[in-house]
mmCIF file of C-alpha atoms and ligand atoms in Angstrom:
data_model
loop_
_atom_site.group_PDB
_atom_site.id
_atom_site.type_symbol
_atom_site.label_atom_id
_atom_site.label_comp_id
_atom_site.label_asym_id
_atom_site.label_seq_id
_atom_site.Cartn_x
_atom_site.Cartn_y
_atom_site.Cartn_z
ATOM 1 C CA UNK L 28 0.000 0.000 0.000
ATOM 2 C CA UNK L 29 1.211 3.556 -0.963
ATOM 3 C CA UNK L 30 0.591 5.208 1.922
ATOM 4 C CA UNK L 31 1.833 8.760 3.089
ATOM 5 C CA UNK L 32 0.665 9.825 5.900
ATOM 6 C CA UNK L 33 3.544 12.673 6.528
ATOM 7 C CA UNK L 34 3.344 16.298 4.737
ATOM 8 C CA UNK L 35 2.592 19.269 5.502
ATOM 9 C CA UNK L 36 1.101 22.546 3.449
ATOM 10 C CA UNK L 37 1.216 26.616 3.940
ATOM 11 C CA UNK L 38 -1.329 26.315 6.764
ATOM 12 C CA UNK L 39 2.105 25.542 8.697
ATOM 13 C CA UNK L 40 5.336 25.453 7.018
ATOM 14 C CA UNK L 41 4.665 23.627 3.552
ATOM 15 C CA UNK L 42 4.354 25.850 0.472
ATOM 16 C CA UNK L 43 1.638 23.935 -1.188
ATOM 17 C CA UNK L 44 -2.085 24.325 -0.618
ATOM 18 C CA UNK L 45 -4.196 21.465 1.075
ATOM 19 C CA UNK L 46 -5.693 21.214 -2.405
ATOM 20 C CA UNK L 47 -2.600 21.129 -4.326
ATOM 21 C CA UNK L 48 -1.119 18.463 -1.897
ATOM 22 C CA UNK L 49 -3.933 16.129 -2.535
ATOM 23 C CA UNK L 50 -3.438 16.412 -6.281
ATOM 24 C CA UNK L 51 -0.096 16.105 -6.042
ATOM 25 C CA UNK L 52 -0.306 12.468 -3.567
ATOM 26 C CA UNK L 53 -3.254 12.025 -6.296
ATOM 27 C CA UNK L 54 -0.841 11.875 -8.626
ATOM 28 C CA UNK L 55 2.261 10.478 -7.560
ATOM 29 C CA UNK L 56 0.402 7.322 -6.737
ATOM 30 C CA UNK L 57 -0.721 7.577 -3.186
ATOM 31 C CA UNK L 58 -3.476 5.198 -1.904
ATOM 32 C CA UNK L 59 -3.646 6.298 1.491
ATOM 33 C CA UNK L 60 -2.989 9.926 2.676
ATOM 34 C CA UNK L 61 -3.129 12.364 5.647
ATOM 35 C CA UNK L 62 -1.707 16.332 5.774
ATOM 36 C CA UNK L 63 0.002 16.555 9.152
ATOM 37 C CA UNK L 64 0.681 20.606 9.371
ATOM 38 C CA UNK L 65 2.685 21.097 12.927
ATOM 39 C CA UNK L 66 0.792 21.621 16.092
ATOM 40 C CA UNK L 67 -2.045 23.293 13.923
ATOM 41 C CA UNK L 68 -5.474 20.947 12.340
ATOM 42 C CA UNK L 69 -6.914 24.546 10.301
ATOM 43 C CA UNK L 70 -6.394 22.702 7.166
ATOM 44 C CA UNK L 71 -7.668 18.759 7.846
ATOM 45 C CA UNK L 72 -11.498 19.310 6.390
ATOM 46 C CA UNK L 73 -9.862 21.238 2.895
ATOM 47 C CA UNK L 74 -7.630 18.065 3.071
ATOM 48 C CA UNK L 75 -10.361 15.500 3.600
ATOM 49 C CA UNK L 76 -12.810 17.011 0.901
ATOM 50 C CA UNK L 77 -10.095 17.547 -1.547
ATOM 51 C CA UNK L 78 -8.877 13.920 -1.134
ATOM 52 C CA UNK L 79 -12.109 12.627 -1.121
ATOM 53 C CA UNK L 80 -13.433 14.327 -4.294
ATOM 54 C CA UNK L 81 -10.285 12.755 -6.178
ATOM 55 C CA UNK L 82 -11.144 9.458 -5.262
ATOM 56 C CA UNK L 83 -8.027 9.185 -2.429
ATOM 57 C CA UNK L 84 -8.866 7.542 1.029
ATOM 58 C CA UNK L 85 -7.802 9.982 3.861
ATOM 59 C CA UNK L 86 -7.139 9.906 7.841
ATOM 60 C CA UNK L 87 -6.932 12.935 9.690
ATOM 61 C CA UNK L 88 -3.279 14.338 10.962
ATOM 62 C CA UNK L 89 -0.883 16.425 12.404
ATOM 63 C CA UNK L 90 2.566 16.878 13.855
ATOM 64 C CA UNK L 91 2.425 18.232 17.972
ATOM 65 C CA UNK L 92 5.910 19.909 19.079
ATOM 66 C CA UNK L 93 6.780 18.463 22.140
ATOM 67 C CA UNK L 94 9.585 18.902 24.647
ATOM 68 C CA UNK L 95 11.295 15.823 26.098
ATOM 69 C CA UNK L 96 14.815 15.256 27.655
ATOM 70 C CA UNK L 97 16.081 19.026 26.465
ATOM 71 C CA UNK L 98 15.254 18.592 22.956
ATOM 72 C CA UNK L 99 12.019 18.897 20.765
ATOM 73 C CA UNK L 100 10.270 15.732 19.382
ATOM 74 C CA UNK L 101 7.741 15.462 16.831
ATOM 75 C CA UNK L 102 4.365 13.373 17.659
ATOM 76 C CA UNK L 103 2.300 12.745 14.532
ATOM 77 C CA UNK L 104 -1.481 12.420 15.497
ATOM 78 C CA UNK L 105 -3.651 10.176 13.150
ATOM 79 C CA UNK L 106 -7.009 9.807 12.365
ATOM 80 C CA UNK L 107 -8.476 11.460 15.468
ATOM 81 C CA UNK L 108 -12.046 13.810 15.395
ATOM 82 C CA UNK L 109 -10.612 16.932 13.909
ATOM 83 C CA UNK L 110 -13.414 19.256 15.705
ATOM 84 C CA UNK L 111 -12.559 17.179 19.231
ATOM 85 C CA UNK L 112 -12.443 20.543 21.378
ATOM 86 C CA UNK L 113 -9.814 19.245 24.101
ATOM 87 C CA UNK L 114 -7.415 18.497 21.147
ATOM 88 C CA UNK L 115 -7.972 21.843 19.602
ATOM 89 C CA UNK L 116 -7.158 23.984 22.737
ATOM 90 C CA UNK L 117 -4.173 21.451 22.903
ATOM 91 C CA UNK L 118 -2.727 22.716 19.651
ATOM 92 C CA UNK L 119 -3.511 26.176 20.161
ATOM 93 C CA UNK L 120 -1.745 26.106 23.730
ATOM 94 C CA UNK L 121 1.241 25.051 21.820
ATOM 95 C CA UNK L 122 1.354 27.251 18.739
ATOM 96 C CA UNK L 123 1.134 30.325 21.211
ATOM 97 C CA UNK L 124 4.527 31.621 21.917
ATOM 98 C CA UNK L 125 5.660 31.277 18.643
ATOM 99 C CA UNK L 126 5.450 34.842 17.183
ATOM 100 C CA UNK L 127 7.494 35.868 20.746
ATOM 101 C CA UNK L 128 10.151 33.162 19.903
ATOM 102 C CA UNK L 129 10.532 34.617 16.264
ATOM 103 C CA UNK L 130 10.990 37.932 17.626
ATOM 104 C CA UNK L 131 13.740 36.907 19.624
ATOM 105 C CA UNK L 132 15.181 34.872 16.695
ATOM 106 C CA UNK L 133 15.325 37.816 14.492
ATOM 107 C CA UNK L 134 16.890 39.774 17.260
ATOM 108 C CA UNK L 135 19.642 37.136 17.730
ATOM 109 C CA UNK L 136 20.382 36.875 13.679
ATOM 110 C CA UNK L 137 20.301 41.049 13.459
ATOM 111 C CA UNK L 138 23.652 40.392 16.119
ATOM 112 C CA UNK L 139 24.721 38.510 13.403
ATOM 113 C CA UNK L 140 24.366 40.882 10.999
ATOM 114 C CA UNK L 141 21.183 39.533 9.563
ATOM 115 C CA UNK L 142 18.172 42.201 9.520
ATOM 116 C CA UNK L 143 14.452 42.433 9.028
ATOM 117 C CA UNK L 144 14.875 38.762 9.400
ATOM 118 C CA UNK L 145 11.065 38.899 11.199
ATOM 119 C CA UNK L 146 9.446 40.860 8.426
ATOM 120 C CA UNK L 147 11.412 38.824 6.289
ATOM 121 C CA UNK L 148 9.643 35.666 7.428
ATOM 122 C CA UNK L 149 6.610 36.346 7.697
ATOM 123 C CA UNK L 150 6.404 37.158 3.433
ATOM 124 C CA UNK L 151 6.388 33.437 4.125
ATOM 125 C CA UNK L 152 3.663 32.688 6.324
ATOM 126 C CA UNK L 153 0.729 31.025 5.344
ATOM 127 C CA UNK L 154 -1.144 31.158 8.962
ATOM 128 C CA UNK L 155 0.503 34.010 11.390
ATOM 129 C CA UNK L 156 -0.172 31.782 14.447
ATOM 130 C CA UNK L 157 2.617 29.602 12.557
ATOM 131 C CA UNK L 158 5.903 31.262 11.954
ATOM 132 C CA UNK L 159 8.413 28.838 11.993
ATOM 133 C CA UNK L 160 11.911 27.918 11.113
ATOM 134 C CA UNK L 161 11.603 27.321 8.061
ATOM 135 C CA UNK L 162 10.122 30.478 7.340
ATOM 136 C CA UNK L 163 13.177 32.475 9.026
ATOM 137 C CA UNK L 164 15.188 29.820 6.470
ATOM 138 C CA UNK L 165 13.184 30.607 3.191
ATOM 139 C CA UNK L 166 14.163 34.627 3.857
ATOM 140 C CA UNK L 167 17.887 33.415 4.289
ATOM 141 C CA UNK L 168 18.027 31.837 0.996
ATOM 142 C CA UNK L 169 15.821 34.955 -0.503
ATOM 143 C CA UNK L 170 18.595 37.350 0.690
ATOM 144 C CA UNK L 171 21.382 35.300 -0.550
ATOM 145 C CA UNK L 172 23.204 34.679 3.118
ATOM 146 C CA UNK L 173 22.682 30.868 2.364
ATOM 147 C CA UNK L 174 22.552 28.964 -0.920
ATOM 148 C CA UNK L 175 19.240 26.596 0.307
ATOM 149 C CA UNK L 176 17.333 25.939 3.413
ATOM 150 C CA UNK L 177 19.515 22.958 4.564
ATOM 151 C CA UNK L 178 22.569 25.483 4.912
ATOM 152 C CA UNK L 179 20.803 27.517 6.890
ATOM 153 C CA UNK L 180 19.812 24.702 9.324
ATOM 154 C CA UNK L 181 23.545 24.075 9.156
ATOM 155 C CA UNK L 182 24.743 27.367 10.331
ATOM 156 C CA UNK L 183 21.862 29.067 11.971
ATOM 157 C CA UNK L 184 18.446 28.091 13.856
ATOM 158 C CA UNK L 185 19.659 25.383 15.674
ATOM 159 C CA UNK L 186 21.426 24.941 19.208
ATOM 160 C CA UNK L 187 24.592 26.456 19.761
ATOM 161 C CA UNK L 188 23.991 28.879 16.380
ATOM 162 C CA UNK L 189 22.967 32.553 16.012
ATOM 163 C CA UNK L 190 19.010 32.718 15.387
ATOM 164 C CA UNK L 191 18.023 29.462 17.869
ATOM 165 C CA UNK L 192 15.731 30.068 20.822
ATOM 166 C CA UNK L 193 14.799 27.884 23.200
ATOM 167 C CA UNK L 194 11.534 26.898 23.542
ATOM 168 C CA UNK L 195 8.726 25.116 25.883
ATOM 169 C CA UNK L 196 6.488 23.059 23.257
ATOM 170 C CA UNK L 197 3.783 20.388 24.669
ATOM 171 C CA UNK L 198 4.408 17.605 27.327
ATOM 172 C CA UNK L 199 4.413 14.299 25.446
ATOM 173 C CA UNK L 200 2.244 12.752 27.889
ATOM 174 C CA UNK L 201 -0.379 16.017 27.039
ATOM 175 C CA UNK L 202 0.833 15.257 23.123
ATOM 176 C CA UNK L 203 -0.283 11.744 23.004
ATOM 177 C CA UNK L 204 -3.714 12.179 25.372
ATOM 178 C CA UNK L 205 -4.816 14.901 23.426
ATOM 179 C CA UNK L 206 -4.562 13.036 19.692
ATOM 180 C CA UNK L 207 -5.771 9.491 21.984
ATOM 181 C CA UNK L 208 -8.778 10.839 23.498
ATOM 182 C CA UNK L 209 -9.685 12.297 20.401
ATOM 183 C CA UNK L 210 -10.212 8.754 18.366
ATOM 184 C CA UNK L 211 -6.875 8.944 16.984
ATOM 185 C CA UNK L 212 -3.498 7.227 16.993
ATOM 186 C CA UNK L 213 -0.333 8.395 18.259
ATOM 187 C CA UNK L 214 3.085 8.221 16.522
ATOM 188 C CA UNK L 215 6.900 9.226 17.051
ATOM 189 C CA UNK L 216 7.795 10.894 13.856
ATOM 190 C CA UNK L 217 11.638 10.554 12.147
ATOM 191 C CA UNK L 218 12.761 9.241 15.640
ATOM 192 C CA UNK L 219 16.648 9.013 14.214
ATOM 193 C CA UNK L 220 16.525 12.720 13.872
ATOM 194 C CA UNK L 221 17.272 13.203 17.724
ATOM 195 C CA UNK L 222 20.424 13.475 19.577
ATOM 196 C CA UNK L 223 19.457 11.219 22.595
ATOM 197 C CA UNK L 224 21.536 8.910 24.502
ATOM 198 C CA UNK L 225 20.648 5.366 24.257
ATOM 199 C CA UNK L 226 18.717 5.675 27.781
ATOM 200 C CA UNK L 227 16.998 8.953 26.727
ATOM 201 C CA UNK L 228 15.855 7.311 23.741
ATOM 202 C CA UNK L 229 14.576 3.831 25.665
ATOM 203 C CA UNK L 230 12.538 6.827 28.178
ATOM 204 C CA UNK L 231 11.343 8.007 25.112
ATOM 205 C CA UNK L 232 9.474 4.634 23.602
ATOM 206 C CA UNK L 233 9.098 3.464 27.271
ATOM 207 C CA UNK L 234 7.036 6.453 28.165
ATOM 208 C CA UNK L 235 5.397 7.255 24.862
ATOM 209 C CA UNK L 236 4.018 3.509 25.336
ATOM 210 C CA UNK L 237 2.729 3.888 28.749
ATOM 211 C CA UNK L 238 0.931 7.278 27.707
ATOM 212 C CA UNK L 239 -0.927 5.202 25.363
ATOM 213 C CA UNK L 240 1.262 6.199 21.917
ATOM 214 C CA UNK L 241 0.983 3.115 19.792
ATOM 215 C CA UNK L 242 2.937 4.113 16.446
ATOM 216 C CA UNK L 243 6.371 4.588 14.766
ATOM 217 C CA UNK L 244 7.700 6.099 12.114
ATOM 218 C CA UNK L 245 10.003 3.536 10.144
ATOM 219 C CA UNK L 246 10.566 4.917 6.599
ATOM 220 C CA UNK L 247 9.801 8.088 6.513
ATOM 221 C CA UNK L 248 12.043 11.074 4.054
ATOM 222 C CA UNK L 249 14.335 11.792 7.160
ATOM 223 C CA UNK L 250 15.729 7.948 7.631
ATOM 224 C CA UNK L 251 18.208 6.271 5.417
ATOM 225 C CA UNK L 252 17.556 2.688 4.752
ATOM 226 C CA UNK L 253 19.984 1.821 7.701
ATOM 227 C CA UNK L 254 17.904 3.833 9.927
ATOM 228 C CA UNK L 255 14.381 2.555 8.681
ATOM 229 C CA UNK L 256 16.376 -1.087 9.522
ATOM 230 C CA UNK L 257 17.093 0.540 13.214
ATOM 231 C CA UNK L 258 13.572 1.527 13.780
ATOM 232 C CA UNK L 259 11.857 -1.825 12.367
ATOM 233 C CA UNK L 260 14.010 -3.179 15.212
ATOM 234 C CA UNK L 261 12.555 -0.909 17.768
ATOM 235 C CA UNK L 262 9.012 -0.851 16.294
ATOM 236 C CA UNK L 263 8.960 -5.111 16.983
ATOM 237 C CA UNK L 264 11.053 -4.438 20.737
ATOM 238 C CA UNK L 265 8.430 -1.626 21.762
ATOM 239 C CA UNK L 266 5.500 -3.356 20.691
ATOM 240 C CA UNK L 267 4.332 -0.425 17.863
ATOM 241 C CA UNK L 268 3.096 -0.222 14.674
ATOM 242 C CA UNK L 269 4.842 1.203 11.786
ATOM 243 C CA UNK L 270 4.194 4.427 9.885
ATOM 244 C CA UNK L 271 5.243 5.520 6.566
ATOM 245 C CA UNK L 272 5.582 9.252 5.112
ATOM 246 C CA UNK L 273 7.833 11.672 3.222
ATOM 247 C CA UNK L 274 7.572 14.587 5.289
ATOM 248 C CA UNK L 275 7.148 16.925 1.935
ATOM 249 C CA UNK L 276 7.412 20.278 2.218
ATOM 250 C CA UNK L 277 7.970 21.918 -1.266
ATOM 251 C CA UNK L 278 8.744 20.790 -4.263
ATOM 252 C CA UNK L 279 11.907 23.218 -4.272
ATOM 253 C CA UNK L 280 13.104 21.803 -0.879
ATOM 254 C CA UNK L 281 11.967 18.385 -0.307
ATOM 255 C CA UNK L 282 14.439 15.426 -1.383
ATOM 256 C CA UNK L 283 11.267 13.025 -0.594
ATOM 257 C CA UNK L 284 8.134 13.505 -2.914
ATOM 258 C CA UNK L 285 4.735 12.589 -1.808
ATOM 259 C CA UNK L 286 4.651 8.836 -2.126
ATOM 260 C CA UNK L 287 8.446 8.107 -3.564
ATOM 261 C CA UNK L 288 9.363 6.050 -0.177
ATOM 262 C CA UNK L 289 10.451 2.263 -0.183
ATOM 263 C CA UNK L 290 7.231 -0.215 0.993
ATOM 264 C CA UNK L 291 7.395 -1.069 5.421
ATOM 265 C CA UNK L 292 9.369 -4.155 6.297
ATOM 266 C CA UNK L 293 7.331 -7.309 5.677
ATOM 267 C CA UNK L 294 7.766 -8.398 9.447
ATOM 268 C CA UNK L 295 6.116 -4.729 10.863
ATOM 269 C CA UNK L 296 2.121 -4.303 11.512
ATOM 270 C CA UNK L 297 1.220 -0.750 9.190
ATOM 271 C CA UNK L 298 -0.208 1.765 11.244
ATOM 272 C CA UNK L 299 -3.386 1.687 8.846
ATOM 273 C CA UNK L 300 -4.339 -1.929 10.118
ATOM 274 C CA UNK L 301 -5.171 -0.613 13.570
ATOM 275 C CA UNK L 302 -6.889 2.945 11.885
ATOM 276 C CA UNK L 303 -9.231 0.967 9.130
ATOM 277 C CA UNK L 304 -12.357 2.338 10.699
ATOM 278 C CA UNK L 305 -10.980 5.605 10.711
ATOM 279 C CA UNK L 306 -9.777 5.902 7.086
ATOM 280 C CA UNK L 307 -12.466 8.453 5.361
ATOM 281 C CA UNK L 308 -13.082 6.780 1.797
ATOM 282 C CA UNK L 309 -14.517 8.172 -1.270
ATOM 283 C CA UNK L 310 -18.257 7.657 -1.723
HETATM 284 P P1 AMP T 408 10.024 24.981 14.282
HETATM 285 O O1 AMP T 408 8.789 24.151 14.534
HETATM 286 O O2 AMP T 408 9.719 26.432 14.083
HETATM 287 O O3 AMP T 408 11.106 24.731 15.311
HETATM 288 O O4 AMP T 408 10.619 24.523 12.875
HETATM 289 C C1 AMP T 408 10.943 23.190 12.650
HETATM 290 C C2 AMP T 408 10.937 22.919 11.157
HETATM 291 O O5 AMP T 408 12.186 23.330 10.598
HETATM 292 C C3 AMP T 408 10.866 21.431 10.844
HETATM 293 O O6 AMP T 408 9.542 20.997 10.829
HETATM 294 C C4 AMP T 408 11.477 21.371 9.473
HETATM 295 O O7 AMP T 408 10.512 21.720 8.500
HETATM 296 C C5 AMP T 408 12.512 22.467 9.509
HETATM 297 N N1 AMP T 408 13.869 21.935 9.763
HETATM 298 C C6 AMP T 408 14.414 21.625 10.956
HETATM 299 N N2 AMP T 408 15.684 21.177 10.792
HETATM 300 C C7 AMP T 408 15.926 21.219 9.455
HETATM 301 C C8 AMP T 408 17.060 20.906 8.617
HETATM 302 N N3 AMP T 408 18.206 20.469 9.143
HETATM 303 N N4 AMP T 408 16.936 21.088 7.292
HETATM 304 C C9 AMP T 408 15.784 21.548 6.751
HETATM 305 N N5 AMP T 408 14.692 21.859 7.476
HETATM 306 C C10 AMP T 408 14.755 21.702 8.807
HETATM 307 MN MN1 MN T 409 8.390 21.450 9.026
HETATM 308 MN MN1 MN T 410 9.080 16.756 12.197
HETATM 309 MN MN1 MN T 411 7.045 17.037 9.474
#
């Protein structure tokens, strides 16, 4: 099954349009597909009807910010009620801060010499309760201080480099209640991209589990094929289903199209097994 069931669009920090993204998974092949903007569900019933109306089965999503151990993880939400009110206040709890955190970003890049970085940004910005990175990175390129967006990652934004600021995102156990209580299913998303110790890592699974968080992401556009092998180990040790998504942002910055991954390991149970009666299917 060609499912892809990680993207995002300009309602947080992709460039494309709900609509456009369901054309494009349309016609790249998907089969199964769900628009997971970060910590924001303002575009899941443009996703659903657009999916819908071209014939492409769809489950709800998103992708909650969450703090853990000193670092931020990602938990991708799945097929959950998208008008459940506890999850909305959830997400709006943790997009608030953000436009304070970009002010303070563009004040640490203007002692770098970078200016109007704020302004700058938000040219970007699809929904102005979601400035994010990668909207700071898009005005780096613009102004020529970086050649593309990775660069930028590379020498600003992130710890230790001018332009990062801290910040408080949601509790996981909050994370995973919120998207659980609301009919849905609970994932860690690209879980090689973090810098944990082994131990942090085993709290990680160990208390995503006991929080109720029943899902993994095992291929997915920010593993290679060595890491998709690491996390098929983990999803059988922890007991989790496996997920599958490319994580597309843009079609100028995204190595990963919609739908262009390499199938789940035989020996894993697909995340879509356990969500068949929440999959929304054409009429
Ligand atoms: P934020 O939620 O504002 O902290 O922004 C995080 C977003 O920045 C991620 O969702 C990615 O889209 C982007 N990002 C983070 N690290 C990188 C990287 N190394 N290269 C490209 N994009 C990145
Ligand atoms: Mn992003
Ligand atoms: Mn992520
Ligand atoms: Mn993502």
């Amino acid at each position: 099954m060609n499912a892809d069931l990680h993207c995002h669009s300009c309602v947080s920090d992709g460039t494309l349009t709900p609509e456009a993204l369901a054309q494009r998974a349309r016609e790249r092949g998907v089969e199964l597909w769900a628009l997971t903007d970060h910590d924001e569900i303002g575009g899941q019933h443009r996703a659903r009807d657009a999916a819908l109306a071209l014939g492409l089965p769809y489950l709800t999503g998103t992708e909650i910010s969450v703090s853990f151990c000193g670092q931020t993880v990602h938990i991708v939400g799945l097929g959950f009620d998208p008008d459940d009110e506890a999850l909305k206040r959830g997400l709006a709890a943790t997009r608030g801060g953000r436009r304070e955190r970009a002010l303070e970003m563009a004040e640490s890049l203007a002692k770098a010499g970078i200016h109007g970085s704020f302004e700058g940004a938000l040219k970007y910005v699809g929904n102005p309760d979601l400035i994010s990175r990668t909207h700071f990175a898009r005005y780096l390129v613009e102004t020529g201080a970086c050649a593309d967006t990775s660069e930028v990652f590379r020498r600003f934004l992130t710890e230790g480099k001018p332009g990062f600021v801290p910040h408080r995102w949601a509790g996981l156990r909050d994370a995973v209640q919120w998207i659980t209580e609301a009919g849905g299913m609970a994932v860690i998303a690209h879980p090689a991209r973090y810098k944990f110790t082994a131990n942090e890592e085993h709290a990680l699974f160990s208390e995503f589990k006991s929080h109720g968080g029943r899902g993994v992401e095992v291929v997915t556009g920010s593993h290679s094929a060595a890491e998709a092998v690491r996390y098929a180990e983990a999803a059988l040790e922890y007991g989790l289903a496996a997920s599958r998504g490319s994580d597309f942002h843009s079609p100028d910055e995204s190595h990963t199209d919609l739908g262009a991954l390499p199938e789940l390991p035989g020996s894993l149970t697909p995340v879509w097994e356990a969500l068949q009666d929440r999959i929304q299917r054409p009429a």
